[in-house]
mmCIF file of C-alpha atoms and ligand atoms in Angstrom:
data_model
loop_
_atom_site.group_PDB
_atom_site.id
_atom_site.type_symbol
_atom_site.label_atom_id
_atom_site.label_comp_id
_atom_site.label_asym_id
_atom_site.label_seq_id
_atom_site.Cartn_x
_atom_site.Cartn_y
_atom_site.Cartn_z
ATOM 1 C CA MET A 24 100.635 79.887 92.589
ATOM 2 C CA LEU A 25 100.098 83.596 92.238
ATOM 3 C CA GLN A 26 99.609 86.183 94.915
ATOM 4 C CA VAL A 27 97.193 89.041 94.384
ATOM 5 C CA PHE A 28 96.127 91.799 96.792
ATOM 6 C CA LEU A 29 92.833 93.667 96.441
ATOM 7 C CA ILE A 30 92.505 97.098 98.001
ATOM 8 C CA GLY A 31 89.789 99.734 97.849
ATOM 9 C CA PHE A 32 87.213 101.684 99.806
ATOM 10 C CA MET A 33 84.488 100.036 101.868
ATOM 11 C CA GLY A 34 81.753 98.764 99.559
ATOM 12 C CA ALA A 35 84.051 98.596 96.519
ATOM 13 C CA GLY A 36 83.389 94.864 96.156
ATOM 14 C CA LYS A 37 86.823 93.568 97.274
ATOM 15 C CA THR A 38 85.437 90.551 99.141
ATOM 16 C CA THR A 39 83.049 89.404 96.396
ATOM 17 C CA VAL A 40 85.627 89.955 93.652
ATOM 18 C CA GLY A 41 88.283 88.186 95.747
ATOM 19 C CA GLU A 42 86.089 85.146 96.360
ATOM 20 C CA THR A 43 85.047 84.917 92.704
ATOM 21 C CA LEU A 44 88.655 85.244 91.556
ATOM 22 C CA ALA A 45 89.837 82.587 93.995
ATOM 23 C CA ASP A 46 87.063 80.277 92.733
ATOM 24 C CA ALA A 47 88.169 80.838 89.141
ATOM 25 C CA TRP A 48 91.797 80.156 90.006
ATOM 26 C CA ASN A 49 90.956 77.386 92.448
ATOM 27 C CA CYS A 50 93.225 78.979 95.008
ATOM 28 C CA PRO A 51 92.801 80.107 98.621
ATOM 29 C CA VAL A 52 91.387 83.511 99.530
ATOM 30 C CA TYR A 53 92.335 85.361 102.724
ATOM 31 C CA ASP A 54 90.609 88.452 104.026
ATOM 32 C CA THR A 55 92.440 90.587 106.594
ATOM 33 C CA ASP A 56 89.206 91.394 108.466
ATOM 34 C CA ALA A 57 88.012 87.764 108.534
ATOM 35 C CA CYS A 58 91.434 86.601 109.782
ATOM 36 C CA ILE A 59 91.419 89.261 112.521
ATOM 37 C CA VAL A 60 87.890 88.302 113.596
ATOM 38 C CA GLU A 61 88.929 84.649 113.791
ATOM 39 C CA ALA A 62 92.135 85.375 115.700
ATOM 40 C CA GLU A 63 90.489 87.757 118.184
ATOM 41 C CA GLN A 64 87.195 85.898 118.462
ATOM 42 C CA LYS A 65 85.462 89.273 118.281
ATOM 43 C CA THR A 66 83.600 91.154 115.559
ATOM 44 C CA ILE A 67 85.121 94.282 113.986
ATOM 45 C CA PRO A 68 82.593 96.572 115.772
ATOM 46 C CA GLU A 69 83.452 94.854 119.083
ATOM 47 C CA ILE A 70 87.194 95.414 118.530
ATOM 48 C CA PHE A 71 86.625 99.094 117.694
ATOM 49 C CA ALA A 72 84.280 99.590 120.671
ATOM 50 C CA GLU A 73 86.395 97.732 123.229
ATOM 51 C CA ASN A 74 89.955 98.510 122.101
ATOM 52 C CA GLY A 75 89.706 101.472 119.731
ATOM 53 C CA GLU A 76 90.759 102.075 116.145
ATOM 54 C CA ALA A 77 94.530 102.259 116.841
ATOM 55 C CA TYR A 78 94.445 98.753 118.286
ATOM 56 C CA PHE A 79 92.518 97.486 115.255
ATOM 57 C CA ARG A 80 95.078 99.112 112.940
ATOM 58 C CA SER A 81 97.927 97.344 114.723
ATOM 59 C CA LEU A 82 96.119 93.993 114.377
ATOM 60 C CA GLU A 83 95.550 94.798 110.719
ATOM 61 C CA LYS A 84 99.224 95.648 110.159
ATOM 62 C CA ASN A 85 100.359 92.401 111.797
ATOM 63 C CA MET A 86 97.819 90.383 109.816
ATOM 64 C CA LEU A 87 98.991 91.908 106.541
ATOM 65 C CA LYS A 88 102.586 91.000 107.389
ATOM 66 C CA LYS A 89 101.457 87.429 108.010
ATOM 67 C CA LEU A 90 99.357 87.179 104.852
ATOM 68 C CA VAL A 91 102.185 88.456 102.669
ATOM 69 C CA GLN A 92 103.693 85.008 103.215
ATOM 70 C CA GLN A 93 100.641 83.324 101.632
ATOM 71 C CA ARG A 94 99.896 82.598 97.989
ATOM 72 C CA GLY A 95 96.421 83.155 96.573
ATOM 73 C CA VAL A 96 94.024 86.091 96.727
ATOM 74 C CA ILE A 97 94.331 88.464 99.683
ATOM 75 C CA THR A 98 91.527 90.948 100.274
ATOM 76 C CA THR A 99 91.983 93.817 102.686
ATOM 77 C CA GLY A 100 89.977 96.199 104.868
ATOM 78 C CA GLY A 101 89.368 99.636 103.353
ATOM 79 C CA GLY A 102 91.653 101.340 105.861
ATOM 80 C CA ILE A 103 94.702 99.150 105.273
ATOM 81 C CA ILE A 104 96.323 101.967 103.282
ATOM 82 C CA LEU A 105 96.305 104.362 106.253
ATOM 83 C CA LEU A 106 99.695 103.139 107.492
ATOM 84 C CA GLU A 107 102.780 103.974 105.456
ATOM 85 C CA GLU A 108 104.289 100.584 106.294
ATOM 86 C CA ASN A 109 101.280 98.805 104.769
ATOM 87 C CA ARG A 110 101.352 101.003 101.681
ATOM 88 C CA GLN A 111 104.982 100.085 101.056
ATOM 89 C CA LEU A 112 104.344 96.406 101.593
ATOM 90 C CA LEU A 113 101.404 96.374 99.191
ATOM 91 C CA LYS A 114 103.292 98.288 96.519
ATOM 92 C CA LYS A 115 106.337 96.056 96.856
ATOM 93 C CA SER A 116 104.207 92.946 96.277
ATOM 94 C CA GLY A 117 103.983 94.000 92.622
ATOM 95 C CA ARG A 118 100.436 92.738 92.318
ATOM 96 C CA THR A 119 98.154 95.014 94.268
ATOM 97 C CA PHE A 120 94.923 95.903 92.468
ATOM 98 C CA PHE A 121 92.994 98.987 93.533
ATOM 99 C CA LEU A 122 89.298 98.481 92.820
ATOM 100 C CA LYS A 123 88.358 102.077 92.239
ATOM 101 C CA CYS A 124 84.753 103.160 91.839
ATOM 102 C CA GLU A 125 82.706 106.320 91.889
ATOM 103 C CA PRO A 126 81.191 107.227 95.268
ATOM 104 C CA LYS A 127 77.636 106.504 94.059
ATOM 105 C CA VAL A 128 78.587 102.815 93.808
ATOM 106 C CA PHE A 129 79.953 102.381 97.332
ATOM 107 C CA LEU A 130 77.395 104.761 98.895
ATOM 108 C CA ASP A 131 74.611 102.616 97.523
ATOM 109 C CA ARG A 132 76.183 99.458 98.947
ATOM 110 C CA LEU A 133 76.882 101.106 102.306
ATOM 111 C CA LYS A 134 73.539 102.807 102.825
ATOM 112 C CA ASP A 135 72.021 100.259 105.216
ATOM 113 C CA ASP A 136 75.304 99.046 106.683
ATOM 114 C CA CYS A 137 75.785 98.918 110.429
ATOM 115 C CA THR A 138 78.873 96.699 110.556
ATOM 116 C CA ARG A 139 81.481 99.353 109.741
ATOM 117 C CA PRO A 140 82.380 101.585 112.706
ATOM 118 C CA ILE A 141 84.187 104.135 110.497
ATOM 119 C CA ILE A 142 80.936 105.199 108.823
ATOM 120 C CA LYS A 143 78.638 104.899 111.819
ATOM 121 C CA GLU A 144 76.370 107.963 111.983
ATOM 122 C CA LYS A 145 78.139 109.519 108.981
ATOM 123 C CA THR A 146 76.308 111.300 106.167
ATOM 124 C CA PRO A 147 77.037 110.441 102.510
ATOM 125 C CA GLU A 148 79.032 113.708 102.308
ATOM 126 C CA ASP A 149 81.165 112.684 105.315
ATOM 127 C CA ILE A 150 81.810 109.293 103.686
ATOM 128 C CA ILE A 151 82.859 110.927 100.419
ATOM 129 C CA ASP A 152 85.264 113.147 102.406
ATOM 130 C CA ILE A 153 86.859 110.059 103.989
ATOM 131 C CA TYR A 154 87.201 108.508 100.526
ATOM 132 C CA LYS A 155 88.778 111.658 99.056
ATOM 133 C CA LYS A 156 91.343 111.802 101.866
ATOM 134 C CA ARG A 157 92.230 108.158 101.288
ATOM 135 C CA LEU A 158 92.306 108.209 97.498
ATOM 136 C CA PRO A 159 96.012 109.200 97.178
ATOM 137 C CA PHE A 160 96.903 106.380 99.577
ATOM 138 C CA TYR A 161 95.070 103.773 97.490
ATOM 139 C CA GLU A 162 96.842 105.101 94.416
ATOM 140 C CA GLN A 163 100.248 104.993 96.115
ATOM 141 C CA SER A 164 99.726 101.422 97.324
ATOM 142 C CA ALA A 165 98.503 99.971 94.038
ATOM 143 C CA ASN A 166 100.411 98.504 91.131
ATOM 144 C CA ILE A 167 97.272 98.365 88.987
ATOM 145 C CA ILE A 168 94.129 100.486 89.178
ATOM 146 C CA ILE A 169 90.851 99.158 87.786
ATOM 147 C CA ASP A 170 87.856 101.441 87.464
ATOM 148 C CA THR A 171 85.042 99.090 88.407
ATOM 149 C CA THR A 172 82.276 101.723 88.336
ATOM 150 C CA SER A 173 80.518 100.213 85.332
ATOM 151 C CA LEU A 174 81.875 96.673 85.581
ATOM 152 C CA THR A 175 80.046 93.627 86.908
ATOM 153 C CA ILE A 176 81.838 91.354 89.379
ATOM 154 C CA GLN A 177 82.553 88.895 86.553
ATOM 155 C CA GLU A 178 83.965 91.655 84.331
ATOM 156 C CA THR A 179 86.214 92.869 87.152
ATOM 157 C CA VAL A 180 87.462 89.325 87.754
ATOM 158 C CA GLN A 181 88.061 88.877 84.020
ATOM 159 C CA THR A 182 90.035 92.142 83.906
ATOM 160 C CA ILE A 183 92.256 91.007 86.784
ATOM 161 C CA GLU A 184 92.779 87.638 85.097
ATOM 162 C CA ASP A 185 93.688 89.279 81.770
ATOM 163 C CA ILE A 186 96.175 91.659 83.389
ATOM 164 C CA THR A 187 97.709 88.876 85.448
ATOM 165 C CA LYS A 188 98.115 86.653 82.356
ATOM 166 C CA ARG A 189 99.754 89.482 80.405
ATOM 167 C CA THR A 190 102.198 90.440 83.114
ATOM 168 C CA CYS A 191 103.565 87.126 84.353
HETATM 169 C C1 S3P B 22 87.483 99.812 107.432
HETATM 170 C C2 S3P B 22 86.980 98.930 106.492
HETATM 171 C C3 S3P B 22 86.418 97.621 106.855
HETATM 172 C C4 S3P B 22 87.046 97.123 108.167
HETATM 173 C C5 S3P B 22 86.905 98.155 109.239
HETATM 174 C C6 S3P B 22 87.596 99.473 108.875
HETATM 175 C C7 S3P B 22 88.000 101.125 106.968
HETATM 176 O O1 S3P B 22 86.652 96.670 105.803
HETATM 177 O O2 S3P B 22 88.401 96.799 107.976
HETATM 178 O O3 S3P B 22 85.537 98.352 109.487
HETATM 179 O O4 S3P B 22 88.633 101.834 107.751
HETATM 180 O O5 S3P B 22 87.764 101.448 105.770
HETATM 181 P P1 S3P B 22 85.866 96.705 104.397
HETATM 182 O O6 S3P B 22 86.601 97.635 103.498
HETATM 183 O O7 S3P B 22 85.940 95.293 103.925
HETATM 184 O O8 S3P B 22 84.487 97.158 104.671
#
């Protein structure tokens, strides 16, 4: 069974694409955030509020190390690329897809969101700044970059399937 990692900014569609892909392949899907929430028995906002971002990042790093052992589709939190160690791990996997999209796409999806502490009380301009700072990290971590700006979920999944078929 294959192993595929999906990375990208908040609101890029990683979770939906990951679940659809796993359905198509009939394989398991793991999400770093969901696994952390289950292990900690706390929501992401609770972890950030009670223990801070650095603590969350260390949980995230440990969870990625664990999930690297799994086969299937692995979706990640948007900040996974902030640590050099994670970037190397993702790149080394050989099958990390960066779902890249124009800010208008993720801003639209994030506009009423209150579950992501990183963008709490941030303006669209602030969010774009965060994205721009992270962009080189997504690019460094990825083996394949897909511009999903004008793709539907199904088209994105199909693109990943086509690339995977061609390269293995
Ligand atoms: C974060 C993204 C979130 C989650 C946490 C931090 C980030 O995941 O891991 O709120 O720093 O970009 P999604 O990308 O699934 O929203």
